[in-house]
mmCIF file of C-alpha atoms and ligand atoms in Angstrom:
data_model
loop_
_atom_site.group_PDB
_atom_site.id
_atom_site.type_symbol
_atom_site.label_atom_id
_atom_site.label_comp_id
_atom_site.label_asym_id
_atom_site.label_seq_id
_atom_site.Cartn_x
_atom_site.Cartn_y
_atom_site.Cartn_z
ATOM 1 C CA UNK A 227 -0.043 -0.162 0.098
ATOM 2 C CA UNK A 228 1.381 3.346 -0.600
ATOM 3 C CA UNK A 229 1.516 6.290 1.980
ATOM 4 C CA UNK A 230 -1.935 7.660 2.652
ATOM 5 C CA UNK A 231 -2.495 10.468 5.323
ATOM 6 C CA UNK A 232 -5.734 8.571 6.440
ATOM 7 C CA UNK A 233 -5.332 4.810 7.373
ATOM 8 C CA UNK A 234 -9.026 4.366 6.822
ATOM 9 C CA UNK A 235 -10.915 2.067 4.630
ATOM 10 C CA UNK A 236 -14.173 3.433 3.841
ATOM 11 C CA UNK A 237 -17.188 0.811 4.282
ATOM 12 C CA UNK A 238 -19.027 0.440 0.946
ATOM 13 C CA UNK A 239 -22.350 -0.984 2.729
ATOM 14 C CA UNK A 240 -25.045 -0.752 -0.137
ATOM 15 C CA UNK A 241 -26.508 -3.194 -2.698
ATOM 16 C CA UNK A 242 -26.767 -0.305 -5.139
ATOM 17 C CA UNK A 243 -23.735 -0.524 -7.721
ATOM 18 C CA UNK A 244 -24.380 3.146 -8.984
ATOM 19 C CA UNK A 245 -24.312 4.501 -5.418
ATOM 20 C CA UNK A 246 -21.255 2.400 -4.674
ATOM 21 C CA UNK A 247 -19.625 3.690 -7.692
ATOM 22 C CA UNK A 248 -20.281 7.257 -6.990
ATOM 23 C CA UNK A 249 -18.954 6.930 -3.441
ATOM 24 C CA UNK A 250 -15.804 5.134 -4.637
ATOM 25 C CA UNK A 251 -15.097 8.098 -7.199
ATOM 26 C CA UNK A 252 -15.640 10.775 -4.449
ATOM 27 C CA UNK A 253 -13.472 9.213 -1.778
ATOM 28 C CA UNK A 254 -10.572 7.597 -3.909
ATOM 29 C CA UNK A 255 -7.294 9.289 -3.147
ATOM 30 C CA UNK A 256 -8.464 10.449 0.285
ATOM 31 C CA UNK A 257 -8.884 7.087 2.084
ATOM 32 C CA UNK A 258 -6.445 4.362 2.021
ATOM 33 C CA UNK A 259 -8.878 2.006 0.614
ATOM 34 C CA UNK A 260 -12.378 0.547 0.522
ATOM 35 C CA UNK A 261 -13.905 -2.299 2.346
ATOM 36 C CA UNK A 262 -16.582 -4.227 0.630
ATOM 37 C CA UNK A 263 -18.477 -6.836 2.676
ATOM 38 C CA UNK A 264 -21.152 -9.336 2.547
ATOM 39 C CA UNK A 265 -24.265 -6.717 1.445
ATOM 40 C CA UNK A 266 -22.378 -5.465 -1.669
ATOM 41 C CA UNK A 267 -20.797 -8.631 -2.619
ATOM 42 C CA UNK A 268 -23.848 -11.134 -2.388
ATOM 43 C CA UNK A 269 -25.788 -8.437 -4.491
ATOM 44 C CA UNK A 270 -23.226 -7.649 -7.218
ATOM 45 C CA UNK A 271 -20.577 -10.552 -6.852
ATOM 46 C CA UNK A 272 -17.159 -10.450 -8.639
ATOM 47 C CA UNK A 273 -18.661 -8.401 -11.393
ATOM 48 C CA UNK A 274 -19.638 -5.600 -8.735
ATOM 49 C CA UNK A 275 -16.147 -5.620 -7.452
ATOM 50 C CA UNK A 276 -14.656 -5.196 -11.081
ATOM 51 C CA UNK A 277 -17.271 -2.152 -11.408
ATOM 52 C CA UNK A 278 -15.635 -0.626 -8.337
ATOM 53 C CA UNK A 279 -11.930 -1.525 -9.208
ATOM 54 C CA UNK A 280 -12.307 0.134 -12.713
ATOM 55 C CA UNK A 281 -12.799 3.279 -11.426
ATOM 56 C CA UNK A 282 -9.382 3.308 -9.480
ATOM 57 C CA UNK A 283 -7.514 0.409 -10.308
ATOM 58 C CA UNK A 284 -4.887 0.701 -7.419
ATOM 59 C CA UNK A 285 -7.284 1.404 -4.792
ATOM 60 C CA UNK A 286 -6.673 -1.266 -1.944
ATOM 61 C CA UNK A 287 -9.503 -3.602 -1.272
ATOM 62 C CA UNK A 288 -10.553 -5.248 2.122
ATOM 63 C CA UNK A 289 -12.755 -8.024 0.841
ATOM 64 C CA UNK A 290 -14.696 -8.457 4.128
ATOM 65 C CA UNK A 291 -16.249 -12.075 3.476
ATOM 66 C CA UNK A 292 -15.752 -13.514 6.827
ATOM 67 C CA UNK A 293 -15.008 -16.952 5.537
ATOM 68 C CA UNK A 294 -15.918 -19.817 8.164
ATOM 69 C CA UNK A 295 -16.172 -23.384 6.788
ATOM 70 C CA UNK A 296 -14.116 -26.630 6.730
ATOM 71 C CA UNK A 297 -10.549 -25.878 5.807
ATOM 72 C CA UNK A 298 -10.710 -27.208 2.232
ATOM 73 C CA UNK A 299 -13.574 -25.114 1.357
ATOM 74 C CA UNK A 300 -12.269 -21.913 3.037
ATOM 75 C CA UNK A 301 -8.833 -22.705 1.111
ATOM 76 C CA UNK A 302 -11.167 -22.943 -2.207
ATOM 77 C CA UNK A 303 -12.983 -19.628 -1.166
ATOM 78 C CA UNK A 304 -9.641 -17.737 -0.715
ATOM 79 C CA UNK A 305 -8.374 -19.176 -4.042
ATOM 80 C CA UNK A 306 -11.581 -18.052 -5.643
ATOM 81 C CA UNK A 307 -11.142 -14.527 -4.739
ATOM 82 C CA UNK A 308 -7.453 -14.102 -5.374
ATOM 83 C CA UNK A 309 -8.136 -12.815 -8.923
ATOM 84 C CA UNK A 310 -9.721 -9.759 -7.346
ATOM 85 C CA UNK A 311 -6.301 -9.055 -5.702
ATOM 86 C CA UNK A 312 -7.442 -8.062 -2.514
ATOM 87 C CA UNK A 313 -5.215 -6.196 -0.051
ATOM 88 C CA UNK A 314 -6.764 -7.878 2.753
ATOM 89 C CA UNK A 315 -9.438 -10.630 3.582
ATOM 90 C CA UNK A 316 -10.744 -12.007 6.604
ATOM 91 C CA UNK A 317 -11.891 -15.295 8.304
ATOM 92 C CA UNK A 318 -13.526 -16.201 11.527
ATOM 93 C CA UNK A 319 -10.960 -17.178 13.992
ATOM 94 C CA UNK A 320 -13.694 -19.624 15.486
ATOM 95 C CA UNK A 321 -13.290 -21.826 12.596
ATOM 96 C CA UNK A 322 -10.079 -23.039 14.080
ATOM 97 C CA UNK A 323 -6.671 -23.599 13.670
ATOM 98 C CA UNK A 324 -6.707 -25.843 10.553
ATOM 99 C CA UNK A 325 -9.086 -23.588 9.038
ATOM 100 C CA UNK A 326 -6.973 -20.493 9.621
ATOM 101 C CA UNK A 327 -3.882 -22.354 8.358
ATOM 102 C CA UNK A 328 -5.571 -23.175 5.272
ATOM 103 C CA UNK A 329 -6.722 -19.772 4.341
ATOM 104 C CA UNK A 330 -3.020 -18.436 5.057
ATOM 105 C CA UNK A 331 -1.603 -21.222 2.968
ATOM 106 C CA UNK A 332 -4.062 -20.664 0.005
ATOM 107 C CA UNK A 333 -3.392 -17.042 0.026
ATOM 108 C CA UNK A 334 0.325 -17.354 -0.195
ATOM 109 C CA UNK A 335 0.246 -20.346 -2.659
ATOM 110 C CA UNK A 336 -1.935 -18.398 -5.101
ATOM 111 C CA UNK A 337 -0.301 -15.044 -4.767
ATOM 112 C CA UNK A 338 3.056 -17.070 -5.286
ATOM 113 C CA UNK A 339 1.753 -18.541 -8.603
ATOM 114 C CA UNK A 340 0.409 -15.079 -9.695
ATOM 115 C CA UNK A 341 3.668 -13.342 -8.957
ATOM 116 C CA UNK A 342 1.621 -11.083 -6.829
ATOM 117 C CA UNK A 343 1.826 -9.944 -3.410
ATOM 118 C CA UNK A 344 -0.402 -11.801 -1.104
ATOM 119 C CA UNK A 345 -3.320 -10.318 0.766
ATOM 120 C CA UNK A 346 -3.216 -9.780 4.601
ATOM 121 C CA UNK A 347 -5.352 -12.376 6.153
ATOM 122 C CA UNK A 348 -7.044 -11.102 9.315
ATOM 123 C CA UNK A 349 -9.321 -12.903 11.703
ATOM 124 C CA UNK A 350 -12.680 -11.800 13.304
ATOM 125 C CA UNK A 351 -12.588 -12.990 17.039
ATOM 126 C CA UNK A 352 -15.832 -12.119 18.831
ATOM 127 C CA UNK A 353 -18.460 -10.254 16.809
ATOM 128 C CA UNK A 354 -19.012 -6.951 18.607
ATOM 129 C CA UNK A 355 -22.586 -7.599 18.390
ATOM 130 C CA UNK A 356 -22.284 -10.463 21.118
ATOM 131 C CA UNK A 357 -22.329 -9.685 24.828
ATOM 132 C CA UNK A 358 -21.406 -12.202 27.355
ATOM 133 C CA UNK A 359 -25.241 -13.285 27.455
ATOM 134 C CA UNK A 360 -25.072 -14.061 23.678
ATOM 135 C CA UNK A 361 -21.984 -15.850 24.243
ATOM 136 C CA UNK A 362 -23.456 -18.016 26.803
ATOM 137 C CA UNK A 363 -26.234 -19.000 24.547
ATOM 138 C CA UNK A 364 -23.827 -20.277 21.962
ATOM 139 C CA UNK A 365 -22.003 -22.183 24.575
ATOM 140 C CA UNK A 366 -18.902 -19.713 25.096
ATOM 141 C CA UNK A 367 -19.688 -19.190 28.758
ATOM 142 C CA UNK A 368 -16.613 -20.030 30.072
ATOM 143 C CA UNK A 369 -14.802 -16.888 29.582
ATOM 144 C CA UNK A 370 -15.513 -12.989 29.537
ATOM 145 C CA UNK A 371 -15.741 -11.581 25.998
ATOM 146 C CA UNK A 372 -12.361 -9.925 26.508
ATOM 147 C CA UNK A 373 -10.707 -13.348 27.366
ATOM 148 C CA UNK A 374 -12.226 -14.950 24.318
ATOM 149 C CA UNK A 375 -11.006 -12.152 22.002
ATOM 150 C CA UNK A 376 -7.629 -12.575 23.495
ATOM 151 C CA UNK A 377 -7.589 -16.278 23.127
ATOM 152 C CA UNK A 378 -8.608 -16.210 19.454
ATOM 153 C CA UNK A 379 -6.345 -13.452 18.722
ATOM 154 C CA UNK A 380 -3.486 -15.416 20.091
ATOM 155 C CA UNK A 381 -4.593 -18.605 17.975
ATOM 156 C CA UNK A 382 -4.799 -16.465 14.913
ATOM 157 C CA UNK A 383 -1.242 -15.112 15.586
ATOM 158 C CA UNK A 384 -0.034 -18.599 15.865
ATOM 159 C CA UNK A 385 -1.609 -19.635 12.636
ATOM 160 C CA UNK A 386 0.340 -17.233 10.827
ATOM 161 C CA UNK A 387 -2.568 -14.612 10.337
ATOM 162 C CA UNK A 388 -1.603 -10.968 10.045
ATOM 163 C CA UNK A 389 -4.000 -9.732 12.322
ATOM 164 C CA UNK A 390 -7.674 -9.314 13.743
ATOM 165 C CA UNK A 391 -10.638 -7.047 13.154
ATOM 166 C CA UNK A 392 -11.602 -5.863 16.766
ATOM 167 C CA UNK A 393 -13.378 -3.098 18.523
ATOM 168 C CA UNK A 394 -11.671 0.025 19.472
ATOM 169 C CA UNK A 395 -11.975 -0.852 23.122
ATOM 170 C CA UNK A 396 -10.045 -4.006 22.788
ATOM 171 C CA UNK A 397 -7.017 -2.292 21.033
ATOM 172 C CA UNK A 398 -4.735 -1.552 23.816
ATOM 173 C CA UNK A 399 -5.070 -5.155 25.246
ATOM 174 C CA UNK A 400 -4.502 -6.741 22.052
ATOM 175 C CA UNK A 401 -1.488 -4.556 21.156
ATOM 176 C CA UNK A 402 -0.005 -5.140 24.354
ATOM 177 C CA UNK A 403 -0.754 -8.948 23.908
ATOM 178 C CA UNK A 404 0.064 -9.631 20.438
ATOM 179 C CA UNK A 405 3.008 -7.216 19.871
ATOM 180 C CA UNK A 406 3.661 -4.374 17.476
ATOM 181 C CA UNK A 407 3.680 -6.198 14.271
ATOM 182 C CA UNK A 408 0.157 -7.832 14.486
ATOM 183 C CA UNK A 409 -2.503 -5.678 12.375
ATOM 184 C CA UNK A 410 -5.473 -4.258 14.350
ATOM 185 C CA UNK A 411 -8.280 -3.432 12.157
ATOM 186 C CA UNK A 412 -10.826 -1.316 13.956
ATOM 187 C CA UNK A 413 -14.635 -0.454 12.799
ATOM 188 C CA UNK A 414 -16.829 1.143 15.099
ATOM 189 C CA UNK A 415 -15.035 4.505 15.009
ATOM 190 C CA UNK A 416 -16.770 8.143 14.900
ATOM 191 C CA UNK A 417 -15.521 11.470 14.618
ATOM 192 C CA UNK A 418 -16.890 13.686 17.241
ATOM 193 C CA UNK A 419 -19.042 15.408 14.544
ATOM 194 C CA UNK A 420 -20.768 12.249 13.459
ATOM 195 C CA UNK A 421 -23.659 10.294 14.191
ATOM 196 C CA UNK A 422 -23.338 7.184 16.105
ATOM 197 C CA UNK A 423 -25.953 5.217 14.162
ATOM 198 C CA UNK A 424 -26.147 1.708 15.549
ATOM 199 C CA UNK A 425 -22.594 1.679 16.699
ATOM 200 C CA UNK A 426 -22.000 1.399 20.524
ATOM 201 C CA UNK A 427 -19.036 2.471 22.862
ATOM 202 C CA UNK A 428 -17.360 4.289 19.810
ATOM 203 C CA UNK A 429 -13.986 5.924 19.820
ATOM 204 C CA UNK A 430 -12.861 8.776 17.696
ATOM 205 C CA UNK A 431 -10.390 8.011 14.644
ATOM 206 C CA UNK A 432 -7.505 9.747 16.507
ATOM 207 C CA UNK A 433 -8.305 7.995 19.930
ATOM 208 C CA UNK A 434 -8.382 4.619 18.131
ATOM 209 C CA UNK A 435 -5.019 5.109 16.526
ATOM 210 C CA UNK A 436 -3.462 6.493 19.663
ATOM 211 C CA UNK A 437 -4.758 3.226 21.378
ATOM 212 C CA UNK A 438 -2.641 1.349 18.644
ATOM 213 C CA UNK A 439 -5.026 0.593 15.971
ATOM 214 C CA UNK A 440 -3.326 0.211 12.426
ATOM 215 C CA UNK A 441 -6.426 0.511 9.993
ATOM 216 C CA UNK A 442 -9.717 2.119 10.578
ATOM 217 C CA UNK A 443 -12.981 1.065 8.968
ATOM 218 C CA UNK A 444 -15.327 3.885 8.491
ATOM 219 C CA UNK A 445 -18.635 3.784 6.677
ATOM 220 C CA UNK A 446 -21.635 6.014 7.287
ATOM 221 C CA UNK A 447 -19.877 8.970 8.486
ATOM 222 C CA UNK A 448 -18.500 9.468 5.062
ATOM 223 C CA UNK A 449 -21.139 7.360 2.922
ATOM 224 C CA UNK A 450 -24.046 8.930 4.235
ATOM 225 C CA UNK A 451 -22.637 12.644 4.364
ATOM 226 C CA UNK A 452 -24.188 15.203 1.891
ATOM 227 C CA UNK A 453 -20.599 15.471 0.556
ATOM 228 C CA UNK A 454 -18.405 12.142 0.957
ATOM 229 C CA UNK A 455 -15.401 13.481 -0.148
ATOM 230 C CA UNK A 456 -15.613 16.545 2.086
ATOM 231 C CA UNK A 457 -16.142 14.291 5.175
ATOM 232 C CA UNK A 458 -13.379 11.616 4.279
ATOM 233 C CA UNK A 459 -10.997 14.711 3.755
ATOM 234 C CA UNK A 460 -12.043 16.069 7.298
ATOM 235 C CA UNK A 461 -11.383 12.670 9.114
ATOM 236 C CA UNK A 462 -8.112 12.727 7.120
ATOM 237 C CA UNK A 463 -7.236 16.294 8.245
ATOM 238 C CA UNK A 464 -8.091 15.430 11.754
ATOM 239 C CA UNK A 465 -5.956 12.459 11.978
ATOM 240 C CA UNK A 466 -2.903 14.447 10.428
ATOM 241 C CA UNK A 467 -3.586 17.191 12.526
ATOM 242 C CA UNK A 468 -3.541 14.878 15.796
ATOM 243 C CA UNK A 469 -0.219 13.578 14.755
ATOM 244 C CA UNK A 470 1.369 16.960 14.385
ATOM 245 C CA UNK A 471 2.099 16.560 10.814
ATOM 246 C CA UNK A 472 -0.201 19.279 9.426
HETATM 247 O O1 C5P B 83 -20.950 2.787 8.906
HETATM 248 P P1 C5P B 83 -20.052 2.192 9.896
HETATM 249 O O2 C5P B 83 -18.925 3.165 9.956
HETATM 250 O O3 C5P B 83 -20.850 1.782 11.382
HETATM 251 O O4 C5P B 83 -19.715 0.831 9.399
HETATM 252 C C1 C5P B 83 -18.691 -0.041 9.979
HETATM 253 C C2 C5P B 83 -18.546 -1.110 8.956
HETATM 254 O O5 C5P B 83 -17.699 -1.933 9.906
HETATM 255 C C3 C5P B 83 -19.607 -2.084 8.701
HETATM 256 O O6 C5P B 83 -19.328 -2.505 7.259
HETATM 257 C C4 C5P B 83 -19.863 -3.133 9.553
HETATM 258 O O7 C5P B 83 -20.144 -4.284 8.763
HETATM 259 C C5 C5P B 83 -18.327 -3.529 9.824
HETATM 260 N N1 C5P B 83 -18.036 -4.075 11.227
HETATM 261 C C6 C5P B 83 -18.471 -3.287 12.242
HETATM 262 N N2 C5P B 83 -18.116 -4.063 13.674
HETATM 263 C C7 C5P B 83 -17.498 -5.231 13.568
HETATM 264 C C8 C5P B 83 -17.149 -5.808 12.291
HETATM 265 C C9 C5P B 83 -17.474 -5.116 11.268
HETATM 266 O O8 C5P B 83 -19.120 -2.349 12.391
HETATM 267 N N3 C5P B 83 -17.139 -5.926 14.485
#
């Protein structure tokens, strides 16, 4: 990835391909990349991704499909998306060691064959929508949410994954536990001037980065703004200013 002022991936959460294209056109060059997840991908498939990439071929893509299946199937799914040349992909850590190792191996092999750089492979630990009651309901009653996040992050690291997607409130502990090279990708971030929407316990971009986040995922503060480019620039400016580089 080239050097960007804002280590922000903009979440393109829509099924509407024209809307997605106009947002990407507006923000390309201001943010570090785009994040495309289940909503856009299931509606528009790989052709939809190409339609976005055609606007700005070099824009890094976080393909947030959260793979979770038996190791062979996940390895196949990883191979299947490699022609899209994602900058980063993700899997559920709860899929286990063999599944995560298979994902990492498949991405490295395919990249090698293509002579391309392999994507970062990061893990989702505990979905931030789950509280301890919801975890107990699915049989994860033995540990607190934080303990389970730490356990799955350590397992992901041991499997050779590059990092985890995590809540801003988990960043300090994960950074301390997993060390400096482990990528912490953080959604649920809100500038002070933005609506929180359905996100709870948010941090601002500068707070999340100060805590140790590497990449922020921000959607609606940019995509729902009347001027997405201006909103993205405002976030980038605030980050740069907070680092004393303005
Ligand atoms: O619009 P907003 O900034 O809330 O978008 C956040 C993005 O990050 C969405 O695409 C959402 O699915 C994703 N995400 C999240 N919380 C997680 C994992 C992913 O908000 N724990």
